[in-house]
CSV table of C-alpha atoms and ligand atoms in Angstrom, one decimal:
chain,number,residue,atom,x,y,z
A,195,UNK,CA,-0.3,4.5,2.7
A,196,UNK,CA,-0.1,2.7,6.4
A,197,UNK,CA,-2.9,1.3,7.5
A,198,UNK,CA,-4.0,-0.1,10.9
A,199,UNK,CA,-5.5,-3.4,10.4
A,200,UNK,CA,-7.5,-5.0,13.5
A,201,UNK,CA,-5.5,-8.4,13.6
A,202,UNK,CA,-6.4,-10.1,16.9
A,203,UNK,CA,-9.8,-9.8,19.3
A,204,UNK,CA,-10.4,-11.1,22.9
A,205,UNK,CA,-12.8,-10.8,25.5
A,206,UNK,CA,-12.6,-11.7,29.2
A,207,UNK,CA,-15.8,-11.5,30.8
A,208,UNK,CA,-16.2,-12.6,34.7
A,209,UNK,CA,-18.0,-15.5,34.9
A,210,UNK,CA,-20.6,-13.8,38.1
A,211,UNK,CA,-24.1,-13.2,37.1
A,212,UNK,CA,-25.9,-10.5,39.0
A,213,UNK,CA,-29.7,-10.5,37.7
A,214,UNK,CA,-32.8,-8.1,38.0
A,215,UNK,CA,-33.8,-10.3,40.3
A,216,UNK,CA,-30.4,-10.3,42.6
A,217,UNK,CA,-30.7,-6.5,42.5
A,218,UNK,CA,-34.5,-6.3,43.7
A,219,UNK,CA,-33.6,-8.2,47.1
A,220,UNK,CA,-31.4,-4.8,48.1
A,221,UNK,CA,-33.2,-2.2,46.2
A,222,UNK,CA,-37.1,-1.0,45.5
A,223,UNK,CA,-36.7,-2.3,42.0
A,224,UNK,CA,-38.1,-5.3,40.1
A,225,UNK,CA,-37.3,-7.1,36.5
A,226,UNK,CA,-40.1,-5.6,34.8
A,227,UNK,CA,-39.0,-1.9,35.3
A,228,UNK,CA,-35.3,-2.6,34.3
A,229,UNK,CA,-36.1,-4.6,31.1
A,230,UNK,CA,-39.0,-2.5,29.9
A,231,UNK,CA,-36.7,0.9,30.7
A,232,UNK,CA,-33.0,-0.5,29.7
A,233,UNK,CA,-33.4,-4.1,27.7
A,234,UNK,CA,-31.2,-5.6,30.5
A,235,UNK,CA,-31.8,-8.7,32.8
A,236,UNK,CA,-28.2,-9.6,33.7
A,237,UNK,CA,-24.8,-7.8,34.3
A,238,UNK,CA,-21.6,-9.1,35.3
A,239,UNK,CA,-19.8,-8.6,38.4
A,240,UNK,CA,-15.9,-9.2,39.0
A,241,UNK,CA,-13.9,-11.2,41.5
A,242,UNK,CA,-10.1,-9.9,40.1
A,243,UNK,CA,-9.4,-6.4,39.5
A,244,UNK,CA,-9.4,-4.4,36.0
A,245,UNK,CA,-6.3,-4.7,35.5
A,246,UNK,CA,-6.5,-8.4,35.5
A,247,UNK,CA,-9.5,-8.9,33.3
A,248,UNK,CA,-7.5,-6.8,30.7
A,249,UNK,CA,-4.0,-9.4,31.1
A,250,UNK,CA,-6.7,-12.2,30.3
A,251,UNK,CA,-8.1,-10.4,26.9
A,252,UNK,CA,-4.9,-9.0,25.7
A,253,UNK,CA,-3.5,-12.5,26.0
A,254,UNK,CA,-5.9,-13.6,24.2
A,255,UNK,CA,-6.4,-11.1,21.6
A,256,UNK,CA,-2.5,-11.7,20.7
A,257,UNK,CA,-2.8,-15.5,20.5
A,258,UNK,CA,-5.4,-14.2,18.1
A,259,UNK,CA,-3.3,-12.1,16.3
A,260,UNK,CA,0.0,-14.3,16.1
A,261,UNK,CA,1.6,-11.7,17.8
A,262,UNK,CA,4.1,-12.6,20.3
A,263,UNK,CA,3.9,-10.0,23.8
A,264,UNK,CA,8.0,-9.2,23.3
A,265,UNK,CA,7.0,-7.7,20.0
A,266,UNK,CA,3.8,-5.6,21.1
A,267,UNK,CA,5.1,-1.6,20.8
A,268,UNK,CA,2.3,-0.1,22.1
A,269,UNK,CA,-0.9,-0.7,25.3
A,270,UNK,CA,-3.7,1.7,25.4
A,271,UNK,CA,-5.5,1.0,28.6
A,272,UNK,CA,-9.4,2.6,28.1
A,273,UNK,CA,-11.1,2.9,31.3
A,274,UNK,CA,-12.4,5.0,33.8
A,275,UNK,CA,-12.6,2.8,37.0
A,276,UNK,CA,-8.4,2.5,37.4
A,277,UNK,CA,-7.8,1.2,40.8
A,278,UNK,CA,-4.6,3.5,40.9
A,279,UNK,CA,-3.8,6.8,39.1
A,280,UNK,CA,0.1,6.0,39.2
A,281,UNK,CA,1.6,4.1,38.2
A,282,UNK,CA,-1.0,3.7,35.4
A,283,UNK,CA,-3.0,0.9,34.5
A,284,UNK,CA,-1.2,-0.2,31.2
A,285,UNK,CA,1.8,-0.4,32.8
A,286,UNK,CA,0.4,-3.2,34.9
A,287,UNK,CA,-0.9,-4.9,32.0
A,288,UNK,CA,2.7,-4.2,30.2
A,289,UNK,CA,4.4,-6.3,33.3
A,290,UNK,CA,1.8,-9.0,33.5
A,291,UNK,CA,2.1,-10.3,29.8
A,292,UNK,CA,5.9,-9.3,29.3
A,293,UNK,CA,5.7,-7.0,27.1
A,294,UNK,CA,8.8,-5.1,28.0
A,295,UNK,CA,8.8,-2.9,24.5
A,296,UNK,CA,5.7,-1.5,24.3
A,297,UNK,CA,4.7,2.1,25.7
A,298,UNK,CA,2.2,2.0,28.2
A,299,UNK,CA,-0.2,4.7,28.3
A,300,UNK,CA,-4.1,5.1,30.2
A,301,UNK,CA,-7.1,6.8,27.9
A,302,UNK,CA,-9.9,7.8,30.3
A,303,UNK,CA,-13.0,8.9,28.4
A,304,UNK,CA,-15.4,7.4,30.3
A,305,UNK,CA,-17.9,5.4,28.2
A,306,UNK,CA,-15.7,6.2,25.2
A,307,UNK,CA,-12.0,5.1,26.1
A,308,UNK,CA,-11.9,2.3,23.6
A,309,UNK,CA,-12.8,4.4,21.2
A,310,UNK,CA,-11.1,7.4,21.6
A,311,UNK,CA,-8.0,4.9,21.9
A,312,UNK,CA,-8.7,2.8,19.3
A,313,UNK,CA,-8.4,6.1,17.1
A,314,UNK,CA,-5.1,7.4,19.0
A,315,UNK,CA,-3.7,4.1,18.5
A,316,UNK,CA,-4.4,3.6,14.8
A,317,UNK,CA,-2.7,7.3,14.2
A,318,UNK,CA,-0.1,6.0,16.0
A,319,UNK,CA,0.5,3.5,13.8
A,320,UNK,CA,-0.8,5.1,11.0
A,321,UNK,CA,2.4,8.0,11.2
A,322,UNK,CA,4.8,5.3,11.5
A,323,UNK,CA,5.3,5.7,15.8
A,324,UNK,CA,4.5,2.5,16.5
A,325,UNK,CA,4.0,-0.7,14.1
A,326,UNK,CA,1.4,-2.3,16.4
A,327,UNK,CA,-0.5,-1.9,19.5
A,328,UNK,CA,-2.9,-3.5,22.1
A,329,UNK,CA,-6.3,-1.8,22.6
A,330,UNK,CA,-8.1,-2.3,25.5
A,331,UNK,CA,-11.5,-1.6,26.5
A,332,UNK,CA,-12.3,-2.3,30.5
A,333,UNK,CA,-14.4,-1.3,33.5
A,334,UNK,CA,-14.6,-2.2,37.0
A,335,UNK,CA,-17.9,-0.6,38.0
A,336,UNK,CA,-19.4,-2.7,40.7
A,337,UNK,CA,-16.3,-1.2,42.9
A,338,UNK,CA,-17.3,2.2,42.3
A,339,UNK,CA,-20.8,1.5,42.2
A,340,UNK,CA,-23.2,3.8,44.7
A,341,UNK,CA,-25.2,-0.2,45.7
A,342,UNK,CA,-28.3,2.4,47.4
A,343,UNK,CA,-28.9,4.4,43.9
A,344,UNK,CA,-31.2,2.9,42.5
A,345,UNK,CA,-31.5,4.8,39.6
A,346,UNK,CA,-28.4,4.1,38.5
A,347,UNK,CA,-27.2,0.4,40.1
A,348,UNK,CA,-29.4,-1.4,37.8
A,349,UNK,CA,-27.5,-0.4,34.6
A,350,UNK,CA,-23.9,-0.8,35.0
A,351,UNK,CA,-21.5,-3.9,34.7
A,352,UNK,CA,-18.0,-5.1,34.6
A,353,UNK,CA,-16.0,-6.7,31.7
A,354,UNK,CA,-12.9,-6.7,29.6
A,355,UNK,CA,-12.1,-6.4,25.9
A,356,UNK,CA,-9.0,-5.9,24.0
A,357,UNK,CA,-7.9,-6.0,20.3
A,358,UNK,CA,-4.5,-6.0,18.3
A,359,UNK,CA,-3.6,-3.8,15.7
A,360,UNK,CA,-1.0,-4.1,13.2
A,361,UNK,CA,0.6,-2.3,10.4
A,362,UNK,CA,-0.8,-2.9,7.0
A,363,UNK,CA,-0.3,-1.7,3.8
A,364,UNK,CA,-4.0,-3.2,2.5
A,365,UNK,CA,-7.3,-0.9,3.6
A,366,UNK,CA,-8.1,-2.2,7.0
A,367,UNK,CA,-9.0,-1.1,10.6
A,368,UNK,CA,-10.4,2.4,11.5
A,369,UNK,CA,-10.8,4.7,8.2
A,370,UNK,CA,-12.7,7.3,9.7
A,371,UNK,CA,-13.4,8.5,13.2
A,372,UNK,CA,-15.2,11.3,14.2
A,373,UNK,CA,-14.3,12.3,18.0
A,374,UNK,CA,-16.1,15.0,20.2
A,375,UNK,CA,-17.6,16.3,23.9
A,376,UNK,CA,-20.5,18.0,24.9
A,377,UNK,CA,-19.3,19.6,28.0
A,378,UNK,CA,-22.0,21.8,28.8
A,379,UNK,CA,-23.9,18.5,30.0
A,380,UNK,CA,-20.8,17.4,32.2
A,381,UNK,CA,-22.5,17.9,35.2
A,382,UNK,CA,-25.4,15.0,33.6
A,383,UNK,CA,-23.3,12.0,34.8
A,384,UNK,CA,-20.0,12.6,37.5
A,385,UNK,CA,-19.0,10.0,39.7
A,386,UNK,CA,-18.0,12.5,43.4
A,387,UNK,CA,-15.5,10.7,45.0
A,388,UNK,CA,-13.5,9.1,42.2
A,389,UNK,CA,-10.2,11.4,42.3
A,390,UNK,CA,-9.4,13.8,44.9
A,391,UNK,CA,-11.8,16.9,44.1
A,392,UNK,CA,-14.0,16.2,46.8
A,393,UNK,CA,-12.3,15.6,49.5
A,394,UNK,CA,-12.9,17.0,52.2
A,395,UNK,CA,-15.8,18.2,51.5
A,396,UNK,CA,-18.7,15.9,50.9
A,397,UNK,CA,-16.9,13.3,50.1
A,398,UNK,CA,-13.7,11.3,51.5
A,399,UNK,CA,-11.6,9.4,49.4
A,400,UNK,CA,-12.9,5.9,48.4
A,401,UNK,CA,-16.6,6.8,49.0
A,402,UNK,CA,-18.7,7.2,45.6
A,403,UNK,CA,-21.9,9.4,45.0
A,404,UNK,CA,-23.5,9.7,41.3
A,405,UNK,CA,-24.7,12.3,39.6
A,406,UNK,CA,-26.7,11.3,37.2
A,407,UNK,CA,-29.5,12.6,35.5
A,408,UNK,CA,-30.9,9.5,33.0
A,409,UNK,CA,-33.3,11.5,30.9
A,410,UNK,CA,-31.3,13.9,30.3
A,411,UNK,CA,-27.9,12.0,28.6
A,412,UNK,CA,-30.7,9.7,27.1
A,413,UNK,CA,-31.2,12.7,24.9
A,414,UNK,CA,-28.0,13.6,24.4
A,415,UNK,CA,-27.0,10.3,23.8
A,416,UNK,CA,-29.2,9.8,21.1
A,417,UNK,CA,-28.7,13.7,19.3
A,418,UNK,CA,-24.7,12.8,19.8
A,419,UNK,CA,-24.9,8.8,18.8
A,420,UNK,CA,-26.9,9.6,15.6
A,421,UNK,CA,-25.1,12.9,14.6
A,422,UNK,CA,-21.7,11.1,14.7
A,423,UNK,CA,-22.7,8.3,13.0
A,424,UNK,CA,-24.3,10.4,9.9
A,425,UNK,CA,-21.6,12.6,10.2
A,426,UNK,CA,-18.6,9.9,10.0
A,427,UNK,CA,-20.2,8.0,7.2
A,428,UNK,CA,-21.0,10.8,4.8
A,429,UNK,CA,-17.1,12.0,5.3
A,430,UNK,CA,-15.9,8.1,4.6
A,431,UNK,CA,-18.8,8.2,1.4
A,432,UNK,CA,-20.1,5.1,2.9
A,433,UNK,CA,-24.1,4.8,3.2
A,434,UNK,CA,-26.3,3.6,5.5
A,435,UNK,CA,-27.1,0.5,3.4
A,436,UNK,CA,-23.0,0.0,3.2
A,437,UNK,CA,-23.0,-0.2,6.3
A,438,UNK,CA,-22.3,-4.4,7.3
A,439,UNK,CA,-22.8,-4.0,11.0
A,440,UNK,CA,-23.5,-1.8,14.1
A,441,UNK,CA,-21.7,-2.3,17.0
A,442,UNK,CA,-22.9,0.5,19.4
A,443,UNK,CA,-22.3,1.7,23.1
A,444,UNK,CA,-24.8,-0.6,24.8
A,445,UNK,CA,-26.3,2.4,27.6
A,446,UNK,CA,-29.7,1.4,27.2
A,447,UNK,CA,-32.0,-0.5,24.4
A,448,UNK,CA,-33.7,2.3,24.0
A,449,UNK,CA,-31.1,4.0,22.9
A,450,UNK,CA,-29.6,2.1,20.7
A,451,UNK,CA,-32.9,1.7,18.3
A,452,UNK,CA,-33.5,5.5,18.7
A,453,UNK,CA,-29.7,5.8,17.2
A,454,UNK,CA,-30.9,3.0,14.7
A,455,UNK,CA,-33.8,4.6,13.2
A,456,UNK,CA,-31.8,8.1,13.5
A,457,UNK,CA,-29.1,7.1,11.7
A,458,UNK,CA,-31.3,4.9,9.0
A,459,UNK,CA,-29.6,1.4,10.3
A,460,UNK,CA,-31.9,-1.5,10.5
A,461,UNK,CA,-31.8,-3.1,14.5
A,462,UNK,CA,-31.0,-6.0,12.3
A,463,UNK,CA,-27.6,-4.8,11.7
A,464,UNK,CA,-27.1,-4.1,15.2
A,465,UNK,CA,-24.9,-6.4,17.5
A,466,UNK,CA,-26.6,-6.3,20.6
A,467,UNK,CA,-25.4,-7.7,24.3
A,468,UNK,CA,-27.4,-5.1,26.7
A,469,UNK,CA,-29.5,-7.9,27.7
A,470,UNK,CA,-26.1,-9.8,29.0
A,471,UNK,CA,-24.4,-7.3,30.2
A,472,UNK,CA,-25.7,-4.4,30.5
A,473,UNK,CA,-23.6,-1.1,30.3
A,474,UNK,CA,-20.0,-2.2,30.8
A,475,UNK,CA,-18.6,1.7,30.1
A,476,UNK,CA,-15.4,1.4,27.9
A,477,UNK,CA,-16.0,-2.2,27.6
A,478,UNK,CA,-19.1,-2.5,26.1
A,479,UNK,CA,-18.1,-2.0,22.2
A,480,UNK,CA,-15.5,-4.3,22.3
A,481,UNK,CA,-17.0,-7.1,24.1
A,482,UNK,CA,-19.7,-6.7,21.7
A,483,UNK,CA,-17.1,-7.0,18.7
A,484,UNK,CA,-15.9,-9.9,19.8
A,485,UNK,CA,-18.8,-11.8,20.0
A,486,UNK,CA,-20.0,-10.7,16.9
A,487,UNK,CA,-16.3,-11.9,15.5
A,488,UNK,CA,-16.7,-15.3,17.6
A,489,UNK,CA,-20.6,-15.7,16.6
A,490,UNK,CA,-19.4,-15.1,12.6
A,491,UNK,CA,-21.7,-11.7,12.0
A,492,UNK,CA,-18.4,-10.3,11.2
A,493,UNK,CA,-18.0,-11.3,7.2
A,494,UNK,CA,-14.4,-11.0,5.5
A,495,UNK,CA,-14.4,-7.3,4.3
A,496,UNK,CA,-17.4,-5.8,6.2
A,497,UNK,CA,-18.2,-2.5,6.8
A,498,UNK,CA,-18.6,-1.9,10.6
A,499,UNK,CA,-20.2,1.7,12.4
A,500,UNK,CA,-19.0,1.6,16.7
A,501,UNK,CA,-20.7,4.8,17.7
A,502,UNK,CA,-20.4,5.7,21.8
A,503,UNK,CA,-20.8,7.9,23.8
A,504,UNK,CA,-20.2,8.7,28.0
A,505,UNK,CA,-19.4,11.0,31.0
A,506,UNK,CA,-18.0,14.3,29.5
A,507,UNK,CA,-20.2,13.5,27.4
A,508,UNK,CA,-17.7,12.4,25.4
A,509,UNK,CA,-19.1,10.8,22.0
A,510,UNK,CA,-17.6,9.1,19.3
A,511,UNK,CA,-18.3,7.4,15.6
A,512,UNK,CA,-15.8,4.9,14.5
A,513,UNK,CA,-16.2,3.2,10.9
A,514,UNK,CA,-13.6,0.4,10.6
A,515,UNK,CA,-12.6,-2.0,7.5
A,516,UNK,CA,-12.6,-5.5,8.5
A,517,UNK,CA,-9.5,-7.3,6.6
A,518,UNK,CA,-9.9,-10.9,5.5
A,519,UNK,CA,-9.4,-13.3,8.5
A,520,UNK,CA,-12.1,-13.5,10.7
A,521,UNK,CA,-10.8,-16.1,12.6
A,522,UNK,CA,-8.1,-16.8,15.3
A,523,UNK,CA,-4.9,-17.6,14.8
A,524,UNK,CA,-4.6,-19.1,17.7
A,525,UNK,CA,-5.6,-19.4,21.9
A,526,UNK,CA,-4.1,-18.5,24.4
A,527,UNK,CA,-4.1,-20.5,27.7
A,528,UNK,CA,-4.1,-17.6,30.1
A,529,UNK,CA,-7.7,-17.4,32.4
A,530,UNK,CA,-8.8,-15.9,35.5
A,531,UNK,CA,-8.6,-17.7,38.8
A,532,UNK,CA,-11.5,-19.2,40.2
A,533,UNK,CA,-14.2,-16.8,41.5
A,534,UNK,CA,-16.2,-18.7,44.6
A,535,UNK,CA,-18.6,-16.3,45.7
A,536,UNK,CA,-21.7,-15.5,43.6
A,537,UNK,CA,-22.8,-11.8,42.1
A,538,UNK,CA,-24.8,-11.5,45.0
A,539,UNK,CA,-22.6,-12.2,47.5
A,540,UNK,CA,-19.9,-9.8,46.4
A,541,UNK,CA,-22.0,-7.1,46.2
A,542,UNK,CA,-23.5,-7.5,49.3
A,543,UNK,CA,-19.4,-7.1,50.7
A,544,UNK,CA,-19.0,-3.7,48.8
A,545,UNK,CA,-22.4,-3.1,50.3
A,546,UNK,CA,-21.5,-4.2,53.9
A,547,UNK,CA,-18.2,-1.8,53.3
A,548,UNK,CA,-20.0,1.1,52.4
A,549,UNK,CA,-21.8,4.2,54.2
A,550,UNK,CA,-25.0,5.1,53.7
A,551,UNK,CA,-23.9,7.5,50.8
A,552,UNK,CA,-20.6,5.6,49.8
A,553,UNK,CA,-18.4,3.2,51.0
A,554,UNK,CA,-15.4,4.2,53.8
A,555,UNK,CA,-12.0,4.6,52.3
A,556,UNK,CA,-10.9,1.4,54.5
A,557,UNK,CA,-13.2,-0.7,53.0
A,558,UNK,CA,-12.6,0.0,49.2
A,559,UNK,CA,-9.1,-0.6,50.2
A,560,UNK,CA,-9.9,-4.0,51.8
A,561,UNK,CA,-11.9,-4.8,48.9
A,562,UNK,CA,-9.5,-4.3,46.1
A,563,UNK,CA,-5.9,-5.0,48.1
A,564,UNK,CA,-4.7,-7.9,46.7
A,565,UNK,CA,-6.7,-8.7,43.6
A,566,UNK,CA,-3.7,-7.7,41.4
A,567,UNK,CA,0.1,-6.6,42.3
A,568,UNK,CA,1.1,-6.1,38.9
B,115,COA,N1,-36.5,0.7,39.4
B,115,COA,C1,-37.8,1.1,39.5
B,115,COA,N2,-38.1,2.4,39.3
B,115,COA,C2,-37.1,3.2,39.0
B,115,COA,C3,-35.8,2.8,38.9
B,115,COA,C4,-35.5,1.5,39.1
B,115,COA,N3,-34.2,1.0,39.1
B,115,COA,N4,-35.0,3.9,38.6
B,115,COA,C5,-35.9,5.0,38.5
B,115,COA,N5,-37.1,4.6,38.8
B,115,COA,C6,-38.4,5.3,38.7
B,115,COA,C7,-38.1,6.8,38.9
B,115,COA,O1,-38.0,7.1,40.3
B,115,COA,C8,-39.3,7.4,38.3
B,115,COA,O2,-40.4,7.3,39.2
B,115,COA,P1,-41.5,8.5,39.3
B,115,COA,O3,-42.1,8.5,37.9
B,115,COA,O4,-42.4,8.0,40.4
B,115,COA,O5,-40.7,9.7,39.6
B,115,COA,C9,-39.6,6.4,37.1
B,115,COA,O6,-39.0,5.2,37.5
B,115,COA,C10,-39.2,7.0,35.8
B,115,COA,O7,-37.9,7.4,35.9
B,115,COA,P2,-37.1,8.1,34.7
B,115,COA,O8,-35.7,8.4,35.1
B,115,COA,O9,-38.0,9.1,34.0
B,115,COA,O10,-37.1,6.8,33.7
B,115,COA,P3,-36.5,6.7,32.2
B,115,COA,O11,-37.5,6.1,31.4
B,115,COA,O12,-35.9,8.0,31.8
B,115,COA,O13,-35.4,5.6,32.4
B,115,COA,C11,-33.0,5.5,32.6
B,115,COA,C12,-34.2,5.9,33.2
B,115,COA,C13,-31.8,5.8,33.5
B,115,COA,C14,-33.0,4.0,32.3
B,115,COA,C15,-32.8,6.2,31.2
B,115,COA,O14,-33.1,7.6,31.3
B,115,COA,C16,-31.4,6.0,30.6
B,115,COA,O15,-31.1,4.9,30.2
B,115,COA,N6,-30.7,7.1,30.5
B,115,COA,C17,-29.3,7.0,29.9
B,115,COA,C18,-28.4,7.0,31.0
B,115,COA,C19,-27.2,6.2,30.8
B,115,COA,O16,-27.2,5.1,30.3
B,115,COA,N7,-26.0,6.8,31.0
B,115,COA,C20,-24.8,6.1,30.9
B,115,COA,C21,-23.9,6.9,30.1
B,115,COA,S1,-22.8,5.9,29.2
């Protein structure tokens, strides 16, 4: 049997903080609502594009993993905020590291995309397709951000996380994954304005307006969350108390301990990074994997649960098999440019650029020209 071990990890987080306290000189908001409601008091906020962030963590996660770029077969790109349709995103990344074998291909489940690809890749390997594969998990939300919601601005954030897997004959990586949508409740979170449905109509291409109804895929987060996460462990026959760690979609802290005490998983079990940075959409599991491999709570072995969910609403329970290294192989020197301008001060540019209900097609353009020709 062919397994698909999880060989190398890296994260590439901008380094711009935006806190509660940036965000309530713009909006009728304050610190105390957004940590009492979500658990967060900082998010990050990018200077380079998506595409970018993800060279910087694939780099690194194949240092990690010993794996040279030449020899990589396979890049799943996760994400939801691509700044172009075609070509795709993963082709980008494919150019930028050299990795002129592998297939390049884009997963967009919103919240879910390193999930759902993290499953589609280990298939891949695990029928013999490919014998190894890049993962990545990335957003770019503060470009598609609506800056005057403020029911939704506080919550979101950018970063980038990839991972490497690799052929194995010993049980490693994903064993079971349990995939799904509830797409009666797709109307709970849509971003108007990213694609071409709405043009023309209330919306022009490059402006964004959310739709997004918080109590309402807080629920269906939690039904979904906890659901898949009983529902993937009873088909792997692994309990609750097997269960090593938790590294969940980070949404909301709310969330996540409703899920906890759902499922029967003690918060103690839980890596958390919410309170960093915030809800980071396709990136949030496996930026939160990767500290938990850099800050050891990853043991040789362990039993891990990644339940997710997002727009669609897609949801998702992944149980994975760590192998035995939990530590690099090596580093890789790759990093991102300098970023001179602080959270604030970029976000007050996408705000300058934007319309009262959106930004102007010109000045998304202005903003993201440039950041990456790959
Ligand atoms: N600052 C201050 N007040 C705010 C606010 C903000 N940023 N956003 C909303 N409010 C106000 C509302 O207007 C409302 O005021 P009212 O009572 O006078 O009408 C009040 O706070 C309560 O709003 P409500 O939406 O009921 O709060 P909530 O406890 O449900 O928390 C969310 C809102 C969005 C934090 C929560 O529902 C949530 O996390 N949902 C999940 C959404 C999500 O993460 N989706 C991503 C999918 S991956």
């Amino acid at each position: 049997m062919t397994y698909a071990a999880i060989t190398g990890w890296g994260a590439c987080m901008p380094p711009a903080v935006l806190t509660n306290a940036d965000l309530s000189t713009f909006l009728d908001t304050n610190d105390e609502w957004i940590r009492t409601r979500t658990g967060m008091r900082e998010r990050r906020v990018s200077h380079v594009s998506g595409m970018e962030l993800s060279v910087v963590a694939s780099a690194r996660a194949l240092a990690c993993a010993g794996l040279d770029a030449g020899d990589l077969e396979l890049i799943v790109y996760g994400s939801c905020s691509n700044e172009e349709a075609v070509p795709n995103s993963a082709s980008g990344v494919q150019a930028a590291l050299g990795a002129t074998r592998a297939a390049a291909m884009d997963v967009n489940t919103a919240c879910t995309s390193f999930l759902y690809g993290l499953t589609t890749a280990t298939s891949m390997i695990r029928t013999g397709i490919v014998k190894n594969a890049v993962v990545i998990g990335v957003e770019l939300i503060s470009k598609y951000m609506d800056w005057s919601d403020r029911g939704v601005a506080v919550l979101f954030g950018d970063g980038a996380a990839a991972v490497v897997l690799q052929a194995s004959d010993t049980e490693s990586g994903v064993i079971g994954s349990v995939l799904g949508c509830d797409a009666l409740a797709r109307k709970t979170l849509r971003v108007r304005g990213i694609g071409v449905g709405y043009s023309g109509r209330d919306i022009t291409i490059g402006d964004t307006k959310w739709d997004f109804d918080g109590p309402a895929i807080f629920k269906r987060a939690v039904h979904a969350m906890s659901e898949a996460s009983l529902r993937v462990m009873k088909e792997q026959g692994i309990t609750a108390e097997q269960v090593d760690l938790v590294v969940p979609h980070q949404a909301n802290l709310r969330i996540i301990e409703s899920v906890a005490k759902y499922a029967g998983l003690p918060m103690d079990k839980v890596m958390l990074t919410v309170e960093r940075y915030g809800n980071m959409s396709a990136a949030t599991v496996p930026v939160a994997l990767v500290e938990a491999l850099e800050t050891g709570r990853v043991k040789p072995g362990a039993t891990i649960l990644m339940p997710g969910f997002g727009g669609g609403l897609t949801w998702a329970a992944t149980l994975v098999k760590w192998g035995d290294r939990v530590t690099p192989l090596g580093t890789s020197d790759r990093s991102l440019p300098p970023c001179t301008q602080s959270a604030l001060e970029m976000i007050n540019a996408i705000r300058a650029a934007q319309d009262p209900h959106g930004r102007s097609a010109a000045g998304l353009s202005t903003l993201v020209a440039g950041a990456f020709d790959g």
